[in-house]
Short mmCIF file of C-alpha atoms and ligand atoms in Angstrom, two decimals:
data_model
loop_
_atom_site.label_atom_id
_atom_site.label_comp_id
_atom_site.label_asym_id
_atom_site.label_seq_id
_atom_site.Cartn_x
_atom_site.Cartn_y
_atom_site.Cartn_z
CA UNK A 102 -107.22 -25.34 -138.23
CA UNK A 103 -104.84 -22.88 -136.80
CA UNK A 104 -104.16 -22.56 -133.18
CA UNK A 105 -104.14 -19.67 -131.23
CA UNK A 106 -100.75 -20.33 -129.30
CA UNK A 107 -98.38 -17.86 -129.77
CA UNK A 108 -95.15 -19.36 -128.80
CA UNK A 109 -94.76 -22.26 -132.04
CA UNK A 110 -94.19 -19.63 -134.33
CA UNK A 111 -92.49 -20.89 -136.96
CA UNK A 112 -90.39 -19.81 -139.99
CA UNK A 113 -90.53 -20.95 -143.33
CA UNK A 114 -87.10 -19.66 -145.29
CA UNK A 115 -87.54 -22.40 -147.52
CA UNK A 116 -90.63 -20.40 -149.42
CA UNK A 117 -88.29 -17.53 -150.35
CA UNK A 118 -87.04 -19.99 -152.74
CA UNK A 119 -88.81 -20.22 -156.53
CA UNK A 120 -91.85 -22.12 -156.54
CA UNK A 121 -90.54 -24.94 -158.88
CA UNK A 122 -89.23 -25.97 -155.44
CA UNK A 123 -92.68 -27.17 -153.79
CA UNK A 124 -95.95 -27.23 -153.55
CA UNK A 125 -98.13 -25.36 -150.84
CA UNK A 126 -99.97 -28.06 -149.03
CA UNK A 127 -101.42 -28.71 -146.01
CA UNK A 128 -101.45 -31.88 -143.77
CA UNK A 129 -104.51 -33.97 -144.32
CA UNK A 130 -106.47 -34.30 -141.40
CA UNK A 131 -107.16 -37.53 -139.39
CA UNK A 132 -110.30 -38.54 -137.35
CA UNK A 133 -108.72 -40.32 -134.11
CA UNK A 134 -105.49 -39.65 -133.71
CA UNK A 135 -103.58 -40.13 -130.18
CA UNK A 136 -100.15 -39.50 -129.60
CA UNK A 137 -98.14 -42.76 -128.66
CA UNK A 138 -94.37 -41.32 -128.25
CA UNK A 139 -93.62 -37.86 -127.54
CA UNK A 140 -89.89 -36.89 -127.56
CA UNK A 141 -90.11 -34.30 -123.99
CA UNK A 142 -85.47 -33.90 -123.82
CA UNK A 143 -86.11 -33.22 -127.53
CA UNK A 144 -88.51 -30.91 -127.38
CA UNK A 145 -86.23 -28.85 -124.66
CA UNK A 146 -83.57 -29.64 -126.56
CA UNK A 147 -85.41 -27.70 -129.70
CA UNK A 148 -87.23 -25.01 -127.29
CA UNK A 149 -90.96 -26.76 -127.82
CA UNK A 150 -90.59 -27.66 -123.93
CA UNK A 151 -94.04 -25.61 -123.89
CA UNK A 152 -95.65 -28.11 -125.94
CA UNK A 153 -95.57 -30.08 -122.43
CA UNK A 154 -98.89 -28.29 -121.49
CA UNK A 155 -101.24 -30.17 -123.13
CA UNK A 156 -101.31 -33.57 -124.34
CA UNK A 157 -104.38 -32.92 -126.98
CA UNK A 158 -102.61 -29.42 -128.27
CA UNK A 159 -99.36 -32.15 -128.96
CA UNK A 160 -101.52 -34.60 -130.30
CA UNK A 161 -103.51 -32.43 -133.03
CA UNK A 162 -99.91 -30.69 -134.17
CA UNK A 163 -98.12 -33.32 -134.80
CA UNK A 164 -101.51 -35.05 -136.40
CA UNK A 165 -101.58 -32.75 -138.79
CA UNK A 166 -104.81 -31.45 -137.71
CA UNK A 167 -103.97 -28.17 -136.05
CA UNK A 168 -101.28 -25.92 -137.39
CA UNK A 169 -98.98 -24.37 -135.51
CA UNK A 170 -98.77 -20.06 -135.40
CA UNK A 171 -97.48 -19.09 -139.24
CA UNK A 172 -97.20 -22.21 -140.54
CA UNK A 173 -97.15 -22.66 -144.16
CA UNK A 174 -96.72 -26.10 -145.06
CA UNK A 175 -95.00 -27.33 -148.31
CA UNK A 176 -93.96 -30.88 -150.06
CA UNK A 177 -90.44 -30.44 -151.70
CA UNK A 178 -89.64 -31.27 -154.88
CA UNK A 179 -86.87 -33.89 -155.63
CA UNK A 180 -85.34 -36.20 -158.02
CA UNK A 181 -83.11 -39.06 -157.15
CA UNK A 182 -80.92 -42.17 -158.44
CA UNK A 183 -82.53 -45.11 -157.05
CA UNK A 184 -80.29 -48.09 -157.69
CA UNK A 185 -79.06 -46.09 -159.83
CA UNK A 186 -81.84 -45.27 -162.04
CA UNK A 187 -83.07 -41.62 -162.11
CA UNK A 188 -86.58 -41.03 -160.87
CA UNK A 189 -89.29 -38.04 -160.29
CA UNK A 190 -90.04 -38.21 -156.97
CA UNK A 191 -90.48 -35.57 -153.77
CA UNK A 192 -92.22 -35.67 -150.50
CA UNK A 193 -95.15 -37.54 -151.99
CA UNK A 194 -95.90 -38.37 -147.95
CA UNK A 195 -94.34 -35.83 -145.92
CA UNK A 196 -95.15 -32.37 -145.18
CA UNK A 197 -92.69 -29.68 -143.73
CA UNK A 198 -94.84 -28.15 -141.07
CA UNK A 199 -91.48 -24.88 -140.89
CA UNK A 200 -88.61 -23.94 -139.54
CA UNK A 201 -87.40 -23.28 -135.71
CA UNK A 202 -84.34 -22.39 -133.90
CA UNK A 203 -83.05 -24.94 -130.76
CA UNK A 204 -81.80 -23.70 -128.16
CA UNK A 205 -78.30 -23.11 -129.85
CA UNK A 206 -79.51 -20.81 -132.75
CA UNK A 207 -79.49 -23.44 -135.02
CA UNK A 208 -82.60 -23.74 -137.87
CA UNK A 209 -84.50 -26.88 -138.01
CA UNK A 210 -86.96 -28.53 -139.94
CA UNK A 211 -90.07 -29.80 -138.39
CA UNK A 212 -91.39 -32.38 -140.16
CA UNK A 213 -94.52 -34.81 -140.45
CA UNK A 214 -94.08 -37.97 -142.55
CA UNK A 215 -97.21 -39.97 -143.15
CA UNK A 216 -99.68 -36.66 -143.30
CA UNK A 217 -101.16 -37.19 -146.38
CA UNK A 218 -101.34 -36.99 -150.29
CA UNK A 219 -99.15 -34.33 -152.00
CA UNK A 220 -98.91 -33.63 -155.61
CA UNK A 221 -95.67 -36.37 -155.18
CA UNK A 222 -97.59 -38.91 -154.14
CA UNK A 223 -98.20 -40.95 -157.69
CA UNK A 224 -100.04 -43.82 -156.99
CA UNK A 225 -99.35 -43.82 -153.14
CA UNK A 226 -101.67 -43.13 -150.54
CA UNK A 227 -99.71 -40.32 -148.71
CA UNK A 228 -99.75 -42.84 -145.34
CA UNK A 229 -97.36 -44.57 -143.12
CA UNK A 230 -97.89 -47.55 -140.68
CA UNK A 231 -97.66 -47.10 -137.43
CA UNK A 232 -95.07 -49.82 -137.03
CA UNK A 233 -93.01 -48.69 -139.80
CA UNK A 234 -93.01 -44.88 -138.35
CA UNK A 235 -92.27 -46.78 -134.43
CA UNK A 236 -88.92 -48.22 -136.04
CA UNK A 237 -87.57 -44.90 -137.41
CA UNK A 238 -88.44 -43.74 -133.79
CA UNK A 239 -86.39 -46.25 -132.15
CA UNK A 240 -83.68 -46.31 -134.57
CA UNK A 241 -83.21 -42.88 -134.95
CA UNK A 242 -82.86 -42.22 -132.00
CA UNK A 243 -80.34 -45.26 -130.71
CA UNK A 244 -78.42 -43.64 -133.51
CA UNK A 245 -78.44 -40.37 -131.84
CA UNK A 246 -77.27 -42.15 -128.53
CA UNK A 247 -74.97 -43.74 -130.79
CA UNK A 248 -73.27 -40.19 -131.71
CA UNK A 249 -73.81 -40.71 -135.05
CA UNK A 250 -75.43 -37.79 -136.92
CA UNK A 251 -79.12 -37.44 -137.96
CA UNK A 252 -82.12 -37.01 -138.44
CA UNK A 253 -84.49 -36.90 -135.17
CA UNK A 254 -87.63 -37.99 -133.92
CA UNK A 255 -90.02 -36.03 -131.89
CA UNK A 256 -93.19 -37.46 -131.72
CA UNK A 257 -95.48 -40.26 -132.94
CA UNK A 258 -98.72 -40.36 -133.99
CA UNK A 259 -101.69 -43.31 -134.07
CA UNK A 260 -103.21 -42.04 -136.90
CA UNK A 261 -106.33 -44.23 -135.80
CA UNK A 262 -106.98 -45.06 -139.47
CA UNK A 263 -106.21 -47.86 -141.54
CA UNK A 264 -103.49 -47.92 -143.94
CA UNK A 265 -103.58 -50.74 -146.46
CA UNK A 266 -100.16 -52.77 -147.69
CA UNK A 267 -99.70 -56.51 -148.12
CA UNK A 268 -101.89 -56.65 -144.88
CA UNK A 269 -103.96 -54.03 -143.24
CA UNK A 270 -102.11 -52.10 -140.92
CA UNK A 271 -102.48 -49.47 -138.28
CA UNK A 272 -101.84 -45.81 -139.91
CA UNK A 273 -99.07 -43.58 -137.94
CA UNK A 274 -97.30 -39.61 -138.02
CA UNK A 275 -93.72 -39.20 -137.55
CA UNK A 276 -92.50 -36.17 -136.42
CA UNK A 277 -89.04 -35.31 -138.01
CA UNK A 278 -86.36 -33.14 -137.64
CA UNK A 279 -83.84 -32.36 -139.85
CA UNK A 280 -80.87 -29.40 -139.92
CA UNK A 281 -82.36 -29.49 -143.53
CA UNK A 282 -84.66 -32.22 -145.59
CA UNK A 283 -82.34 -31.09 -148.79
CA UNK A 284 -80.43 -34.04 -150.32
CA UNK A 285 -77.97 -34.72 -153.24
CA UNK A 286 -81.79 -35.62 -155.21
CA UNK A 287 -83.04 -31.84 -154.39
CA UNK A 288 -79.46 -30.92 -156.66
CA UNK A 289 -80.93 -33.17 -159.03
CA UNK A 290 -84.59 -31.87 -159.43
CA UNK A 291 -82.81 -28.38 -159.52
CA UNK A 292 -80.49 -29.15 -162.36
CA UNK A 293 -83.36 -31.60 -164.60
CA UNK A 294 -86.15 -29.23 -163.75
CA UNK A 295 -85.77 -25.53 -163.13
CA UNK A 296 -84.01 -22.57 -164.74
CA UNK A 297 -80.32 -22.18 -164.19
CA UNK A 298 -81.11 -18.84 -162.43
CA UNK A 299 -83.41 -20.79 -159.96
CA UNK A 300 -80.75 -23.31 -158.97
CA UNK A 301 -78.43 -20.99 -158.25
CA UNK A 302 -80.35 -19.50 -156.11
CA UNK A 303 -81.71 -22.24 -154.65
CA UNK A 304 -77.66 -23.63 -154.26
CA UNK A 305 -76.86 -20.09 -152.90
CA UNK A 306 -79.48 -20.67 -150.00
CA UNK A 307 -78.09 -24.61 -149.10
CA UNK A 308 -74.78 -22.84 -148.85
CA UNK A 309 -75.90 -19.79 -146.44
CA UNK A 310 -78.31 -22.18 -144.39
CA UNK A 311 -75.65 -25.49 -143.97
CA UNK A 312 -72.07 -23.68 -145.23
CA UNK A 313 -72.31 -20.22 -144.10
CA UNK A 314 -68.49 -20.16 -143.82
CA UNK A 315 -68.05 -20.77 -147.56
CA UNK A 316 -70.52 -17.83 -148.52
CA UNK A 317 -67.59 -15.40 -149.46
CA UNK A 318 -65.39 -18.24 -150.95
CA UNK A 319 -63.24 -17.48 -153.73
CA UNK A 320 -65.29 -20.72 -155.00
CA UNK A 321 -67.95 -21.15 -153.24
CA UNK A 322 -68.89 -24.57 -155.40
CA UNK A 323 -67.08 -26.23 -155.56
CA UNK A 324 -65.83 -25.95 -151.18
CA UNK A 325 -69.73 -26.93 -151.40
CA UNK A 326 -68.68 -30.17 -153.29
CA UNK A 327 -65.61 -30.64 -150.50
CA UNK A 328 -67.59 -30.05 -147.28
CA UNK A 329 -70.26 -32.15 -148.55
CA UNK A 330 -67.94 -34.85 -149.45
CA UNK A 331 -66.17 -34.74 -145.84
CA UNK A 332 -70.04 -34.86 -144.13
CA UNK A 333 -70.56 -37.64 -145.90
CA UNK A 334 -67.14 -39.70 -145.17
CA UNK A 335 -67.91 -38.87 -141.97
CA UNK A 336 -71.05 -40.58 -141.87
CA UNK A 337 -70.59 -43.26 -143.67
CA UNK A 338 -67.14 -43.76 -141.08
CA UNK A 339 -69.38 -43.86 -138.32
CA UNK A 340 -71.90 -46.27 -139.56
CA UNK A 341 -68.86 -48.61 -140.24
CA UNK A 342 -68.43 -48.05 -136.58
CA UNK A 343 -70.97 -49.34 -134.92
CA UNK A 344 -71.99 -51.83 -137.95
CA UNK A 345 -75.08 -49.43 -139.05
CA UNK A 346 -76.23 -50.54 -142.95
CA UNK A 347 -78.46 -48.17 -144.11
CA UNK A 348 -79.88 -50.29 -147.10
CA UNK A 349 -81.09 -47.82 -149.43
CA UNK A 350 -78.47 -45.14 -150.08
CA UNK A 351 -80.52 -43.79 -152.95
CA UNK A 352 -79.48 -40.58 -154.25
CA UNK A 353 -82.61 -38.84 -152.79
CA UNK A 354 -81.81 -40.40 -148.98
CA UNK A 355 -78.19 -38.80 -148.89
CA UNK A 356 -78.60 -35.37 -146.96
CA UNK A 357 -76.96 -32.31 -147.66
CA UNK A 358 -76.20 -31.97 -144.18
CA UNK A 359 -74.37 -34.94 -143.61
CA UNK A 360 -77.54 -37.00 -141.28
CA UNK A 361 -78.86 -40.08 -141.56
CA UNK A 362 -81.88 -40.26 -143.25
CA UNK A 363 -84.65 -42.33 -144.22
CA UNK A 364 -84.99 -45.75 -142.07
CA UNK A 365 -86.88 -47.48 -144.22
CA UNK A 366 -84.66 -51.02 -144.57
CA UNK A 367 -81.62 -50.03 -142.64
CA UNK A 368 -80.73 -52.75 -140.05
CA UNK A 369 -77.10 -53.42 -138.09
CA UNK A 370 -74.82 -56.08 -138.43
CA UNK A 371 -74.45 -58.87 -135.81
CA UNK A 372 -72.10 -61.50 -137.35
CA UNK A 373 -69.27 -59.63 -139.04
CA UNK A 374 -69.32 -60.68 -142.79
CA UNK A 375 -68.68 -57.27 -144.72
CA UNK A 376 -71.11 -58.87 -147.69
CA UNK A 377 -74.34 -58.40 -145.36
CA UNK A 378 -77.71 -56.87 -147.03
CA UNK A 379 -80.77 -57.29 -145.88
CA UNK A 380 -83.28 -55.12 -147.30
CA UNK A 381 -85.21 -57.58 -149.57
CA UNK A 382 -84.81 -55.32 -153.18
CA UNK A 383 -81.12 -54.95 -152.85
CA UNK A 384 -80.73 -58.37 -154.49
CA UNK A 385 -77.25 -57.11 -155.85
CA UNK A 386 -75.60 -56.04 -153.04
CA UNK A 387 -75.44 -52.82 -154.14
CA UNK A 388 -76.24 -51.38 -150.25
CA UNK A 389 -74.52 -54.07 -148.19
CA UNK A 390 -72.08 -53.29 -146.06
CA UNK A 391 -68.87 -53.32 -147.15
CA UNK A 392 -69.91 -51.09 -149.80
CA UNK A 393 -71.42 -47.95 -148.14
CA UNK A 394 -68.37 -45.70 -148.97
CA UNK A 395 -68.20 -46.71 -152.42
CA UNK A 396 -72.17 -45.67 -152.98
CA UNK A 397 -70.92 -42.40 -151.03
CA UNK A 398 -68.80 -41.67 -153.31
CA UNK A 399 -71.11 -42.56 -156.59
CA UNK A 400 -73.68 -40.35 -154.64
CA UNK A 401 -71.41 -37.72 -154.47
CA UNK A 402 -70.36 -37.46 -158.28
CA UNK A 403 -73.61 -37.63 -159.09
CA UNK A 404 -74.52 -34.28 -156.75
CA UNK A 405 -70.84 -32.98 -158.42
CA UNK A 406 -72.52 -33.28 -161.64
CA UNK A 407 -75.19 -31.34 -161.07
CA UNK A 408 -73.49 -27.93 -159.79
CA UNK A 409 -70.35 -28.24 -162.45
CA UNK A 410 -72.35 -25.23 -164.44
CA UNK A 411 -71.68 -22.72 -161.30
CA UNK A 412 -68.13 -24.44 -160.31
CA UNK A 413 -66.65 -23.03 -163.67
CA UNK A 414 -67.95 -21.69 -167.20
CA UNK A 415 -65.42 -23.82 -169.40
CA UNK A 416 -66.84 -27.67 -168.44
CA UNK A 417 -63.95 -29.55 -169.26
CA UNK A 418 -62.07 -27.07 -166.40
CA UNK A 419 -65.06 -27.71 -163.84
CA UNK A 420 -64.97 -31.21 -164.39
CA UNK A 421 -61.09 -30.89 -163.80
CA UNK A 422 -61.95 -29.29 -160.59
CA UNK A 423 -64.55 -31.55 -159.62
CA UNK A 424 -62.60 -34.70 -160.01
CA UNK A 425 -59.67 -33.60 -157.92
CA UNK A 426 -61.69 -33.14 -155.04
CA UNK A 427 -63.47 -36.25 -155.69
CA UNK A 428 -59.90 -38.17 -156.21
CA UNK A 429 -59.46 -37.00 -152.86
CA UNK A 430 -62.17 -39.43 -150.85
CA UNK A 431 -60.06 -42.88 -151.60
CA UNK A 432 -57.62 -41.31 -149.80
CA UNK A 433 -59.73 -39.36 -146.74
CA UNK A 434 -61.84 -42.17 -146.23
CA UNK A 435 -59.13 -44.57 -145.73
CA UNK A 436 -57.34 -42.22 -143.65
CA UNK A 437 -60.05 -41.63 -141.37
CA UNK A 438 -61.43 -45.72 -141.40
CA UNK A 439 -57.29 -46.49 -139.63
CA UNK A 440 -58.26 -43.76 -137.50
CA UNK A 441 -61.52 -45.13 -136.77
CA UNK A 442 -60.68 -48.78 -136.50
CA UNK A 443 -57.33 -47.32 -134.22
CA UNK A 444 -59.52 -46.07 -131.86
CA UNK A 445 -61.52 -49.03 -131.39
CA UNK A 446 -59.03 -50.97 -130.20
CA UNK A 447 -57.61 -48.46 -128.41
CA UNK A 448 -54.43 -47.12 -129.96
CA UNK A 449 -53.11 -43.93 -129.79
CA UNK A 450 -50.14 -42.58 -131.87
CA UNK A 451 -50.45 -45.83 -134.73
CA UNK A 452 -47.52 -46.65 -137.03
CA UNK A 453 -47.56 -48.02 -140.22
CA UNK A 454 -47.30 -51.57 -138.71
CA UNK A 455 -50.31 -51.30 -136.19
CA UNK A 456 -52.42 -52.00 -139.53
CA UNK A 457 -52.00 -55.40 -139.55
CA UNK A 458 -53.31 -55.65 -135.92
CA UNK A 459 -57.01 -54.21 -137.86
CA UNK A 460 -56.69 -56.33 -140.87
CA UNK A 461 -55.79 -59.53 -138.95
CA UNK A 462 -58.72 -59.00 -135.96
CA UNK A 463 -61.18 -58.45 -138.76
CA UNK A 464 -60.08 -61.53 -141.05
CA UNK A 465 -60.33 -63.96 -137.38
CA UNK A 466 -63.81 -62.25 -137.00
CA UNK A 467 -64.86 -63.25 -140.61
CA UNK A 468 -63.90 -66.52 -140.55
CA UNK A 469 -65.31 -67.62 -136.71
CA UNK A 470 -68.17 -65.92 -137.56
CA UNK A 471 -67.71 -63.49 -134.88
CA UNK A 472 -70.40 -61.12 -133.68
CA UNK A 473 -69.43 -57.07 -134.46
CA UNK A 474 -70.39 -55.45 -131.80
CA UNK A 475 -69.27 -58.10 -129.08
CA UNK A 476 -66.13 -59.19 -130.38
CA UNK A 477 -65.04 -55.60 -129.67
CA UNK A 478 -67.27 -54.92 -126.69
CA UNK A 479 -64.90 -57.85 -125.02
CA UNK A 480 -61.97 -56.29 -126.38
CA UNK A 481 -62.90 -52.77 -124.59
CA UNK A 482 -63.78 -54.74 -121.31
CA UNK A 483 -60.99 -57.42 -121.96
CA UNK A 484 -63.95 -60.09 -120.58
CA UNK A 485 -63.54 -63.07 -122.88
CA UNK A 486 -67.19 -65.41 -123.34
CA UNK A 487 -65.83 -69.02 -124.76
CA UNK A 488 -66.51 -68.70 -128.61
CA UNK A 489 -64.76 -70.18 -131.30
CA UNK A 490 -63.07 -66.87 -132.06
CA UNK A 491 -62.18 -66.08 -128.13
CA UNK A 492 -61.38 -70.29 -128.15
CA UNK A 493 -58.66 -70.13 -131.36
CA UNK A 494 -54.99 -70.07 -130.96
CA UNK A 495 -54.94 -67.51 -133.47
CA UNK A 496 -56.56 -65.24 -131.36
CA UNK A 497 -54.24 -65.82 -129.01
CA UNK A 498 -51.37 -64.73 -130.28
CA UNK A 499 -53.39 -61.73 -131.63
CA UNK A 500 -54.47 -60.69 -128.38
CA UNK A 501 -50.56 -61.37 -127.18
CA UNK A 502 -49.51 -58.40 -129.74
CA UNK A 503 -52.16 -56.11 -128.93
CA UNK A 504 -51.87 -56.09 -125.57
CA UNK A 505 -48.59 -55.69 -125.58
CA UNK A 506 -49.16 -52.73 -128.52
CA UNK A 507 -51.56 -51.18 -125.95
CA UNK A 508 -49.92 -51.36 -122.96
CA UNK A 509 -48.37 -48.13 -122.80
CA UNK A 510 -51.82 -46.14 -123.43
CA UNK A 511 -52.71 -45.19 -120.64
CA UNK A 512 -56.25 -43.92 -121.78
CA UNK A 513 -57.22 -47.17 -124.10
CA UNK A 514 -59.84 -48.00 -122.07
CA UNK A 515 -61.55 -44.52 -122.49
CA UNK A 516 -61.28 -43.93 -126.28
CA UNK A 517 -62.25 -48.19 -126.57
CA UNK A 518 -65.70 -47.24 -124.53
CA UNK A 519 -65.76 -44.23 -126.54
CA UNK A 520 -65.94 -46.02 -129.61
CA UNK A 521 -67.23 -49.45 -129.35
CA UNK A 522 -70.69 -49.63 -128.42
CA UNK A 523 -71.90 -52.27 -125.38
CA UNK A 524 -75.59 -52.23 -126.68
CA UNK A 525 -76.93 -51.48 -130.06
CA UNK A 526 -81.35 -51.89 -131.18
CA UNK A 527 -80.57 -56.04 -132.26
CA UNK A 528 -82.58 -56.60 -135.37
CA UNK A 529 -85.15 -59.07 -133.74
CA UNK A 530 -85.15 -57.09 -130.59
CA UNK A 531 -86.56 -54.53 -132.49
CA UNK A 532 -88.63 -56.82 -134.49
CA UNK A 533 -90.20 -58.58 -131.25
CA UNK A 534 -90.52 -55.06 -130.04
CA UNK A 535 -92.29 -53.67 -132.31
CA UNK A 536 -94.73 -56.79 -132.59
CA UNK A 537 -95.64 -56.36 -129.20
CA UNK A 538 -96.51 -52.98 -129.78
CA UNK A 539 -98.89 -53.57 -132.33
CA UNK A 540 -100.76 -56.62 -130.27
CA UNK A 541 -100.89 -53.67 -127.65
CA UNK A 542 -98.29 -54.31 -125.14
CA UNK A 543 -95.91 -51.35 -125.16
CA UNK A 544 -93.24 -52.46 -122.32
CA UNK A 545 -90.87 -54.21 -124.86
CA UNK A 546 -90.77 -51.34 -126.62
CA UNK A 547 -89.90 -48.91 -123.78
CA UNK A 548 -87.35 -51.09 -122.41
CA UNK A 549 -85.35 -50.90 -125.58
CA UNK A 550 -86.08 -47.19 -126.00
CA UNK A 551 -84.35 -46.91 -122.67
CA UNK A 552 -81.65 -49.31 -122.94
CA UNK A 553 -80.67 -47.47 -126.05
CA UNK A 554 -80.49 -44.49 -124.48
CA UNK A 555 -77.05 -46.17 -122.33
CA UNK A 556 -75.61 -47.86 -125.80
CA UNK A 557 -72.17 -46.94 -124.53
CA UNK A 558 -72.31 -47.37 -121.05
CA UNK A 559 -70.64 -50.32 -119.62
CA UNK A 560 -71.97 -50.32 -116.16
CA UNK A 561 -75.07 -50.88 -117.27
CA UNK A 562 -76.41 -54.87 -117.49
CA UNK A 563 -78.06 -55.99 -120.28
CA UNK A 564 -77.35 -59.14 -121.08
CA UNK A 565 -80.30 -60.30 -123.02
CA UNK A 566 -79.36 -57.26 -125.55
CA UNK A 567 -76.04 -59.14 -126.51
CA UNK A 568 -77.68 -62.05 -127.73
CA UNK A 569 -78.66 -62.86 -130.94
CA UNK A 570 -81.03 -65.82 -131.66
CA UNK A 571 -78.69 -68.55 -134.04
CA UNK A 572 -79.31 -68.13 -137.68
CA UNK A 573 -81.79 -65.13 -137.05
CA UNK A 574 -79.87 -63.23 -139.77
CA UNK A 575 -79.97 -66.36 -142.44
CA UNK A 576 -83.81 -65.47 -142.74
CA UNK A 577 -83.56 -61.96 -141.30
CA UNK A 578 -85.55 -59.34 -144.49
CA UNK A 579 -86.16 -55.68 -144.37
CA UNK A 580 -88.37 -53.61 -146.18
CA UNK A 581 -89.00 -49.88 -147.27
CA UNK A 582 -92.07 -47.64 -147.81
CA UNK A 583 -93.94 -49.23 -145.49
P1 LIG B 725 -88.79 -44.01 -149.62
O1 LIG B 725 -88.94 -44.90 -149.65
O2 LIG B 725 -89.58 -43.54 -148.57
O3 LIG B 725 -87.52 -42.91 -149.75
O4 LIG B 725 -89.66 -42.65 -150.96
C1 LIG B 725 -89.49 -42.88 -152.15
C2 LIG B 725 -90.71 -42.05 -152.56
O5 LIG B 725 -91.61 -42.45 -152.41
C3 LIG B 725 -90.63 -40.29 -152.21
O6 LIG B 725 -91.02 -39.66 -153.33
C4 LIG B 725 -91.41 -40.71 -151.61
O7 LIG B 725 -92.76 -39.43 -150.93
C5 LIG B 725 -92.81 -41.42 -151.78
N1 LIG B 725 -93.74 -42.51 -151.40
C6 LIG B 725 -93.11 -43.88 -150.04
N2 LIG B 725 -94.29 -44.10 -149.77
C7 LIG B 725 -95.40 -43.05 -150.21
C8 LIG B 725 -96.39 -43.48 -150.15
N3 LIG B 725 -97.32 -43.67 -148.79
N4 LIG B 725 -97.68 -42.42 -150.20
C9 LIG B 725 -96.73 -41.70 -151.32
N5 LIG B 725 -95.59 -41.24 -151.61
C10 LIG B 725 -94.83 -42.55 -151.29
MG1 LIG B 726 -86.53 -41.41 -148.77
#
């Protein structure tokens, strides 16, 4: 069925690309959909506020039962390196309805995740569980409120159908908003499966859509590599700032826009241990907290490899040019990491010897198994609960040095408040809220969602959001593709 409502008039710029990049496919309808979440604030920002009019219309749009005007839905083709191994992938359960412009005239994708099978589904059912879509809604919106670049969540539908995994689950459909869904993996697909001509058209499309400023640059493809690299560095720095562990940084889960995508097995660090891994399938810690920048570099090297042919006709020269850009990664990352850490400690105009304050603190935090978020929040407030870190002589001596250092920095407190969230979506709270929701009680989920709109508000008291049950992390595991 197609809607007669004129207002949601979608564009489809991706359809201008050669047809190797997508499959035209409609969402599979569901029989008894219910709207469980609709992000009205986001709808307003996206110029979709007319959707407030009718709940049944919203439900039908976001379950895939009614297509908006001009929508020509597609599944996008992509490949990717999963845990280092190259595989053909593609949207196996996500369908792009089309694109629209937000209130700042920026183009964004409207995609339904869990919308049915496509030619990329392989053995999958094209569906998602309600619980995993609610998880993505909660964490992606928390990330947005933590001021981190991310895809966003507009709506969650309970599909009214059952989804079979290890257990029988309610099905869910998430409406995902992204500045595009183009990934490093889309470039890998283009290099391996499309003609050089088609790949070049695609690359030029990406430049026009995401980096128009370099369209007339003398070496636009090299510049593309540099800009994507900077975006990824900024993103990982922000993840480290709040203790976010993505969990599955495969090349198909790294966007060219620099937005966090794919909230499958992600989680947040509690106790500061740089080696932390929660994902049940990440046996060797490839995507551990401390490895995220190294993996970003690895993924960018794969990206560079795909566009070498456009950088220079002479492959050796192209490799040299690309390598020169990639060689800047560790230098820029380290510089930005220090800048971020200095902000967490409220130190402006840092000098070389201030670096010891950072390394000493992190070393003590690791040794004393201190909570990452709570430690920085306590230093920000200058209120120290009695735990083994704050009781120690080493910390007392560190604190004196730090206080001496920031004493003349008038704006320390405000810098720290902006860099150190007081609340994050704690893993145990997320899991408990999801479980209650699935058992029919929405209250816990609603409260957590509401609290996550205040992640930096030191004036709101939510003591229960800060404590973590003893040893919870030891057995906590996250899962992909549910
Ligand atoms: P992800 O783990 O979500 O990054 O997905 C990896 C690949 O598996 C992508 O090609 C997905 O489209 C595909 N996939 C994941 N779950 C399903 C499913 N239930 N049905 C079909 N394809 C799926
Ligand atoms: Mg993915």
